[in-house]
Amino acid sequence: MNKKLLTCALALSAAMASFAQTHVMDVNTKKAGATVQNTMYGLFFEDINYAADGGLYGELVKNRSFEFPQSFMGWQTFGNVTLKNDGPFERCPHYVELGYAGHSERRTGLVNEGYFGIGVIKGEEYRFTVWAKAPKGTARIRVQLIDANTMGERQDFATAKLDVNGTEWKKYEVRIKSPRTDNKASLRIFLDGKNPVALEHISLFPVNTFKNRENGMRRDIAQALADMHPGVLRFPGGCIVEGECLDNRYQWKNTIGPVENRPLNRNRWEFTFEHRYYPDYFQSYGLGFFEFFQLSEDIGAEPLPVLNVGMACQYQNRNNEKAHVPVDELDPYIQDCLDLIEFANGDTTTTWGKKRAEMGHPAPFNLKFIAVGNEQWGDFYFVRMQKFVDAIRAKYPKIQIIGTSGPDSEGKNFDLGWEAMKRQKVDLVDEHFYRPESWFLTSGLRYEKYDRKGPKVFAGEYACHGKGKKWNHYETSLYEAAFMTDLERNADIVHMATYAPMLAHVEGWQWRPDLIWYDNVRLFKSVSYYVQQMYAMNKGTNVLTMTMDGQPIAGQEGQDGLFASSVIDKTSGTVIVKVINTNKQKQPVSINLSGIKGERKAETITLTCTDMMAENTLDEPEKIVPQEGSLNCEAGKKNTVINDEIAPMTFRIYKVKK
């Protein structure tokens, strides 16, 4: 063979090889399949990583009622400061009295450090409130925002005066406008004059909270939650629902009513991880069940409360029956559950519906779901859960009950959990899986084998944990996207999914990866956040069958690391195709849309990065974000065809109007 023929033969061979590598995918747009639930993609809140106080909850003062076990934790006192415990609030009795320091040149007062500092933003107003009384009839305090470490002339950069009149407790308010942005400010209070003053529930909130609520959420974090378009919000946690002992369990009735009288609770995440220990991690309950329901409403998500089943954390009390409530003493726990449903849905003539109305929400919250237990397993759980199921079914038959399959994604306890939940006929089973890359890449057909006649699936906590590199780097987020095609493909059995954990303070984290990170004035959304958002905003209404050579596209042999699923949005007539290339090589694809004809234009949303270890940060919050684009679709013989080449390690969505 001469040189010219050899060159031609090699070129032809290369062309044929290139053609052979094109992956042909078929989407049947003519037949809409299973309904994709509105709750399919949502959010899971747990007070870990300073997610509530110091995070989503807008309060800037730590230990505002001096109820921490060390009463002045978070505070620095100077001069004549006395701690007292006969205050106006029964469950938060402590307060301080500031007295004359003994000389006109001396000072009495307090400084609060906030949560890793107090964050203030230039031009924003802050609402200082305090319950106070003046033993001698009148008194005055000065309230300041300060930079204690400044090299400038003055520590204070914003000051307001507040006059206290009368010997009875009253609530006072003054607003302070910050002339600067400061991530590490402090709040200082001076006694101004000789007359003493008593101070209780010292609070500082941004005026500009989410939806401008006085006891509201930090605006930027709450807005990020709303921007994900979640279908469900699970709260108040995971493990905090249980507590390491029942004394520290989350009790919803302690979290409603006036915030001044909500008792402090010890957060089990204070001490769970010795290698990341935070001795000042408690729960003020300022962000309570009323606020969770309200937040769910504000962001358009179905509320999903989780209640204690009468058990402490099994991890920390293995095989210890004495750690849990005896089965014959469960009635108060079951009543808490029934009362919560009444609090959420009861009319204003009911005991708990009236309490909701008194808090400012006379209309019901329209609760549809309730979960009982978190990561429990074995007969300890099954026996107790049955009693809750029976009681809820008897009084509220329309409420959907969610049980748990335990902490494992497979194995003996997992199987036993599912068997028990089927017997008890719960509506959904909460599965948790924090697993390595290999698990996510090999679990693309997980739900195909599930029993379609049993309970539905709630993937309540999951995240890809890179082996030896547990942070929000790009690669693991891409594998989460790949796995999620299986959630979507099996929407007839999977009705809810929530990534976990949701929030983390950059200076106070104990667990990672996490969805959203923040300091006191900034935040960034992780790549995993954008993966979740891409699914949530493009979930469609019904599943469409999508195959390659007649098989689901789930990283199977011969599919070269491709994962894919498709849905249709009947309301807009849009076909939505999701393709993830987990291969380190680019992949040509040809997507045949049967049921659509002619040339079309496809809108695209692409998440890609060449550095697998890259991540978004506070300084580079948009380093890796989805990019919008478009491409032309070709007319096939009896269909419309999307021909594309997907870059290595890339998630791409195609949207085509029928």
XYZ file of C-alpha atoms in Angstrom, residues 46-582:
537
model
C -29.990 20.536 61.040
C -28.435 22.754 63.684
C -24.875 21.595 63.062
C -21.962 23.814 61.956
C -23.669 26.827 63.638
C -26.562 26.559 61.203
C -29.175 28.213 63.465
C -27.680 30.599 66.044
C -24.752 32.182 64.233
C -26.167 31.175 60.851
C -29.670 31.245 59.397
C -31.245 32.796 62.505
C -30.740 36.559 62.389
C -29.781 37.110 66.052
C -26.275 38.585 66.396
C -25.901 38.346 70.198
C -24.622 35.157 71.790
C -26.167 34.089 75.114
C -28.599 36.998 75.021
C -30.386 35.946 78.229
C -27.362 34.776 80.256
C -28.769 31.226 80.366
C -25.641 29.355 79.244
C -24.262 27.054 81.985
C -21.420 29.537 82.287
C -23.666 32.579 82.569
C -21.270 35.093 80.998
C -20.058 32.898 78.133
C -19.915 35.186 75.116
C -19.777 38.276 77.329
C -17.003 40.360 78.824
C -18.047 42.266 81.926
C -16.404 45.267 83.549
C -17.166 47.505 86.500
C -20.116 46.770 88.749
C -22.054 43.964 87.058
C -24.311 41.617 89.040
C -25.970 38.463 87.751
C -29.486 37.823 89.100
C -32.020 35.059 88.559
C -35.430 36.493 89.456
C -36.189 37.952 86.050
C -39.557 38.347 84.308
C -39.365 35.149 82.238
C -39.966 31.895 84.052
C -37.863 29.658 81.799
C -35.121 32.263 81.284
C -34.834 33.875 84.731
C -31.302 35.298 84.521
C -30.456 38.954 83.896
C -27.780 41.477 84.829
C -27.810 44.674 86.805
C -25.326 47.370 85.870
C -24.459 49.541 88.862
C -22.375 52.643 89.464
C -18.643 51.844 89.266
C -17.834 54.131 92.233
C -16.142 56.976 90.402
C -17.158 59.215 87.510
C -14.097 58.110 85.505
C -14.780 54.404 85.907
C -17.025 52.352 83.644
C -19.591 49.592 84.064
C -20.826 47.554 81.187
C -20.757 44.534 78.891
C -19.237 43.472 75.596
C -20.722 40.661 73.510
C -18.528 38.807 71.024
C -21.330 37.405 68.884
C -20.764 34.240 66.888
C -17.145 34.429 65.769
C -17.694 38.186 65.818
C -20.714 40.291 64.960
C -21.162 40.944 61.261
C -22.497 44.321 60.176
C -22.846 45.783 56.684
C -22.304 49.382 55.630
C -25.519 51.365 55.383
C -27.649 48.699 57.073
C -29.723 49.363 60.182
C -29.671 47.093 63.221
C -32.446 46.755 65.785
C -31.201 46.671 69.375
C -33.856 45.489 71.811
C -33.707 44.762 75.516
C -36.058 44.099 78.387
C -35.086 46.556 81.083
C -36.079 48.347 84.253
C -34.576 51.164 86.324
C -34.597 50.412 90.072
C -34.439 54.157 90.823
C -37.023 55.079 88.186
C -34.700 56.285 85.428
C -31.431 55.121 83.875
C -29.542 55.382 80.617
C -27.281 53.082 78.631
C -25.095 53.663 75.592
C -25.137 50.955 72.927
C -22.138 50.740 70.610
C -20.785 48.747 67.723
C -17.041 48.544 68.230
C -13.854 47.275 66.654
C -11.815 46.335 69.711
C -8.672 45.695 67.679
C -8.631 48.850 65.613
C -5.523 51.000 65.191
C -7.834 53.957 64.603
C -8.599 56.673 67.092
C -11.900 55.203 68.313
C -13.054 51.680 68.966
C -16.742 52.545 68.563
C -18.007 53.278 65.071
C -21.744 53.495 65.813
C -23.450 54.602 69.040
C -26.996 55.071 70.282
C -28.377 56.131 73.653
C -31.346 54.442 75.290
C -33.305 55.832 78.250
C -34.958 53.363 80.615
C -37.946 54.679 82.552
C -39.842 52.935 85.335
C -39.229 50.229 87.860
C -41.213 47.565 85.941
C -39.865 45.387 83.142
C -40.527 46.762 79.650
C -39.143 46.113 76.187
C -37.065 48.907 74.681
C -35.759 49.378 71.166
C -33.239 51.577 69.419
C -31.817 51.373 65.897
C -28.176 51.685 64.949
C -26.951 52.310 61.411
C -23.537 50.937 60.579
C -21.208 53.240 58.610
C -18.967 50.312 57.642
C -18.880 46.621 56.872
C -17.187 44.614 59.593
C -17.064 40.836 59.952
C -15.617 40.956 63.483
C -17.420 43.742 65.334
C -18.561 43.525 68.967
C -21.534 44.964 70.835
C -20.690 47.146 73.834
C -23.089 48.516 76.429
C -22.065 51.253 78.855
C -24.004 52.342 81.917
C -24.394 56.078 81.315
C -24.690 57.829 84.695
C -24.945 56.685 88.289
C -28.422 55.148 88.327
C -28.443 51.329 88.017
C -30.230 49.477 85.254
C -31.388 45.850 84.909
C -31.068 44.241 81.468
C -32.572 40.976 80.176
C -32.768 39.387 76.723
C -30.259 41.685 75.046
C -30.753 41.325 71.298
C -29.372 42.740 68.054
C -30.976 41.917 64.702
C -30.586 43.278 61.198
C -33.670 45.299 60.345
C -33.325 43.881 56.859
C -34.106 40.243 57.654
C -35.698 37.835 55.176
C -39.275 39.034 54.616
C -38.450 41.777 57.178
C -39.562 39.698 60.140
C -38.451 40.960 63.567
C -37.479 37.494 64.799
C -36.364 36.655 61.297
C -33.760 34.918 59.221
C -30.491 36.247 57.878
C -31.568 37.560 54.499
C -28.795 36.299 52.221
C -28.866 32.746 53.575
C -32.660 32.478 53.492
C -32.707 33.913 49.976
C -30.219 31.257 48.872
C -32.628 28.633 50.190
C -35.532 30.200 48.310
C -33.446 30.433 45.132
C -33.056 26.668 45.100
C -36.832 26.361 44.588
C -37.146 23.555 47.145
C -40.216 21.352 47.269
C -39.814 20.340 50.905
C -38.008 21.553 54.028
C -37.138 18.896 56.618
C -36.467 20.220 60.122
C -35.170 20.560 62.845
C -32.568 17.840 62.168
C -31.230 14.610 62.333
C -29.320 13.762 65.442
C -30.414 16.800 67.461
C -33.932 15.372 67.384
C -32.632 12.542 69.571
C -29.915 14.136 71.691
C -27.136 12.045 73.179
C -29.598 11.632 76.026
C -33.302 12.401 76.115
C -32.781 15.459 78.312
C -31.095 17.164 75.354
C -33.548 16.052 72.692
C -35.227 18.725 70.593
C -38.637 19.519 72.126
C -40.835 21.540 69.811
C -43.124 22.877 72.537
C -40.133 24.656 74.095
C -39.534 26.480 70.808
C -42.844 28.326 70.449
C -44.337 31.317 72.196
C -42.439 34.507 73.115
C -38.745 34.144 72.274
C -37.828 35.690 75.622
C -39.277 32.688 77.424
C -37.919 29.843 75.298
C -35.517 27.778 77.403
C -31.958 27.088 76.364
C -31.126 23.620 75.069
C -27.718 21.964 74.973
C -26.791 21.104 71.389
C -25.377 17.589 71.131
C -23.016 18.891 68.396
C -21.229 20.869 71.115
C -19.354 17.755 72.194
C -19.906 15.062 69.547
C -16.602 15.668 67.768
C -13.732 16.163 70.188
C -11.393 17.075 67.332
C -13.687 20.018 66.467
C -15.076 21.036 69.840
C -17.136 24.199 70.417
C -17.953 24.711 74.116
C -20.323 27.602 73.372
C -22.655 25.671 71.038
C -26.168 25.797 72.472
C -29.668 26.281 71.082
C -31.489 29.477 71.974
C -34.634 28.105 70.271
C -35.150 31.544 68.749
C -35.444 29.632 65.497
C -38.261 27.331 66.580
C -41.050 25.308 65.035
C -43.241 28.327 64.305
C -40.331 29.944 62.457
C -39.594 26.707 60.585
C -43.196 26.475 59.408
C -43.142 30.143 58.461
C -39.858 29.762 56.580
C -41.258 26.768 54.683
C -44.184 28.931 53.631
C -41.914 31.830 52.685
C -39.717 29.731 50.372
C -42.557 27.687 48.876
C -41.608 24.353 50.445
C -43.760 21.737 52.133
C -42.899 21.606 55.861
C -41.584 18.251 57.071
C -41.037 18.150 60.846
C -39.156 15.256 62.446
C -40.083 14.256 66.002
C -38.477 12.101 68.634
C -39.764 8.521 68.850
C -38.888 8.139 72.524
C -35.278 7.253 71.868
C -31.906 8.885 72.437
C -29.210 8.583 69.773
C -28.458 4.888 69.243
C -24.896 5.620 68.146
C -24.169 6.975 71.599
C -26.320 4.483 73.518
C -25.783 1.208 71.703
C -27.985 -1.623 73.003
C -28.820 0.368 76.130
C -32.536 0.030 76.688
C -32.338 2.350 79.727
C -31.336 5.273 77.481
C -34.787 5.246 75.898
C -38.314 5.782 77.143
C -39.975 2.544 78.242
C -42.516 1.432 75.669
C -45.362 1.684 78.186
C -44.421 5.296 78.969
C -44.515 6.680 75.430
C -47.818 8.516 75.738
C -46.336 12.017 76.321
C -44.130 11.614 73.237
C -47.044 10.445 71.124
C -49.152 13.322 72.428
C -46.396 15.761 71.425
C -46.716 14.399 67.910
C -50.495 14.740 67.803
C -50.313 18.210 69.329
C -47.835 19.299 66.675
C -50.259 18.340 63.915
C -52.924 20.362 65.686
C -50.498 23.285 66.047
C -49.855 23.196 62.300
C -53.342 22.462 61.017
C -55.891 22.998 63.776
C -58.375 25.851 63.616
C -58.188 28.677 66.095
C -60.705 27.038 68.437
C -58.298 24.178 69.188
C -55.735 24.412 71.983
C -52.668 24.365 69.761
C -54.240 26.057 66.772
C -55.035 28.957 69.073
C -51.374 29.147 70.121
C -50.346 29.321 66.460
C -52.828 32.128 65.891
C -51.536 34.005 68.925
C -48.079 33.902 67.358
C -49.429 35.691 64.286
C -50.544 32.942 61.903
C -54.274 32.193 62.277
C -54.385 30.278 58.983
C -53.239 26.647 59.115
C -49.801 25.728 57.805
C -51.359 22.818 55.878
C -48.964 20.170 57.152
C -49.067 16.987 55.024
C -46.061 14.985 56.286
C -44.576 14.022 59.613
C -41.454 11.964 60.302
C -40.950 10.011 63.511
C -37.450 8.977 64.477
C -34.074 9.648 62.905
C -31.590 6.943 61.900
C -33.067 4.480 64.362
C -32.890 0.736 63.805
C -33.835 -2.619 65.277
C -36.618 -3.629 67.630
C -35.831 -0.646 69.865
C -37.308 1.506 67.090
C -39.846 -0.804 65.478
C -41.840 -1.410 68.670
C -42.010 2.289 69.531
C -42.727 3.413 65.977
C -45.760 1.137 65.719
C -47.431 2.972 68.588
C -46.906 6.335 66.865
C -48.244 5.005 63.571
C -51.376 3.653 65.244
C -52.068 6.922 67.072
C -51.481 9.179 64.063
C -53.558 6.988 61.747
C -56.420 7.002 64.246
C -56.622 10.771 64.652
C -55.095 12.140 61.430
C -55.510 9.523 58.677
C -54.560 11.939 55.883
C -51.145 12.805 57.329
C -48.358 10.948 55.540
C -46.030 9.209 57.988
C -42.304 8.847 57.352
C -40.273 6.138 59.058
C -36.560 5.426 58.807
C -34.392 2.578 57.521
C -31.526 3.558 59.825
C -28.127 5.077 59.085
C -26.956 2.587 56.448
C -27.585 2.573 52.712
C -27.679 -1.234 52.606
C -27.036 -4.263 54.811
C -28.873 -6.169 57.535
C -30.209 -3.235 59.571
C -31.286 -1.468 56.380
C -33.206 -4.521 55.168
C -34.818 -5.074 58.553
C -35.818 -1.408 58.661
C -37.568 -1.606 55.310
C -39.342 -4.820 56.271
C -40.613 -3.231 59.494
C -41.750 -0.043 57.759
C -43.643 -2.099 55.170
C -45.371 -4.061 57.913
C -46.357 -0.845 59.648
C -47.527 0.627 56.321
C -45.761 3.959 56.656
C -46.029 6.197 53.597
C -42.332 6.909 53.065
C -39.037 5.520 54.336
C -36.171 7.911 55.089
C -32.860 6.618 53.704
C -29.453 8.123 54.522
C -26.222 7.605 52.636
C -22.973 9.488 53.082
C -20.796 7.430 50.794
C -17.542 7.628 48.765
C -17.153 8.297 45.056
C -17.214 4.620 44.117
C -20.643 4.147 45.729
C -22.191 7.021 43.815
C -20.678 5.844 40.521
C -21.934 2.285 40.973
C -25.399 3.028 42.409
C -26.959 4.459 39.264
C -29.538 1.663 39.166
C -30.314 1.593 42.890
C -34.046 2.195 42.723
C -34.902 0.116 39.665
C -35.139 -2.981 41.879
C -37.345 -1.456 44.605
C -40.796 -2.835 45.382
C -43.325 -0.563 43.686
C -46.116 -1.672 46.038
C -44.464 -0.665 49.299
C -43.729 2.708 50.892
C -42.149 5.455 48.801
C -38.561 6.639 49.271
C -37.354 9.786 50.988
C -33.615 10.146 50.399
C -33.417 12.326 53.487
C -29.660 12.745 53.936
C -27.017 12.108 51.329
C -23.748 13.479 49.995
C -20.707 12.149 48.178
C -17.768 12.099 50.593
C -14.517 11.990 48.680
C -12.158 9.511 50.273
C -9.503 11.475 52.158
C -10.857 14.773 50.816
C -14.136 15.593 52.486
C -14.814 19.067 51.216
C -17.026 20.608 48.531
C -14.734 19.979 45.583
C -16.079 19.739 42.068
C -15.607 16.033 41.422
C -17.837 14.718 44.199
C -20.565 17.209 43.275
C -20.536 15.846 39.729
C -20.981 12.303 41.046
C -23.965 13.474 43.070
C -25.453 14.829 39.846
C -24.855 11.462 38.177
C -26.566 9.564 40.998
C -29.543 11.906 40.939
C -30.510 10.703 37.463
C -31.636 7.535 39.244
C -33.809 9.516 41.645
C -35.454 11.189 38.691
C -35.760 8.065 36.567
C -37.586 6.357 39.455
C -39.914 9.174 40.435
C -42.706 6.635 40.867
C -40.918 5.322 43.972
C -38.672 8.251 45.015
C -40.835 11.152 46.207
C -38.334 13.284 48.149
C -34.602 13.899 48.276
C -32.624 16.345 50.426
C -28.855 16.838 50.429
C -27.212 17.136 53.844
C -26.018 19.053 55.750
C -27.340 22.339 54.446
C -25.370 25.077 56.243
C -21.916 25.664 57.717
C -20.093 28.623 59.259
C -16.534 28.760 57.931
C -15.203 29.223 61.472
C -17.565 26.840 63.240
C -17.981 23.735 61.129
C -17.848 20.182 62.411
C -19.055 18.271 59.365
C -18.411 18.660 55.672
C -19.194 18.774 52.775
C -22.119 21.187 53.137
C -24.469 22.955 50.761
C -23.920 26.622 51.735
C -20.974 28.182 53.596
C -20.789 31.635 55.183
C -18.985 33.962 57.521
C -20.769 36.808 59.300
C -21.316 39.011 56.243
C -20.770 36.809 53.159
C -21.734 33.413 51.820
C -20.965 31.111 48.936
C -22.949 28.310 47.387
C -21.054 25.079 46.895
C -21.006 23.239 43.580
C -23.327 20.707 45.229
C -25.799 23.553 45.748
C -25.796 24.296 42.045
C -26.286 20.616 41.222
C -29.331 20.551 43.500
C -30.633 23.797 42.039
C -30.236 22.561 38.461
C -32.402 19.560 39.283
C -34.945 21.460 41.383
C -35.485 24.145 38.755
C -35.742 21.587 35.960
C -37.659 18.740 37.594
C -40.527 18.789 35.104
C -43.864 17.123 35.799
C -43.435 13.601 34.409
C -40.642 11.134 33.680
C -39.788 10.256 30.077
C -38.188 6.952 29.142
C -34.560 7.489 28.093
C -32.272 4.647 27.053
C -29.073 3.713 25.259
C -29.294 0.412 23.383
C -32.486 -0.255 25.300
C -30.833 0.171 28.719
C -31.040 2.953 31.339
C -28.085 5.290 31.065
C -26.419 4.833 34.436
C -22.677 4.441 33.916
C -23.109 0.836 32.864
C -20.567 -1.159 30.902
C -20.155 0.292 27.427
C -21.696 3.632 28.395
C -18.319 5.288 29.039
C -19.273 6.962 32.301
C -22.453 8.576 30.995
C -25.530 9.016 33.197
C -28.784 10.478 31.884
C -32.491 10.980 32.558
C -35.312 12.943 31.024
C -38.586 14.565 32.044
C -41.288 16.636 30.447
C -42.847 19.758 31.888
C -46.451 19.504 30.765
C -47.253 23.041 31.873
C -44.754 24.551 29.411
C -44.491 21.715 26.904
C -40.745 21.463 27.475
C -38.667 18.307 27.238
C -35.764 18.401 29.692
C -32.805 16.061 29.246
C -30.016 15.748 31.813
C -26.689 14.176 30.823
C -23.642 13.781 33.056
C -20.276 12.736 31.663
C -18.172 11.283 34.496
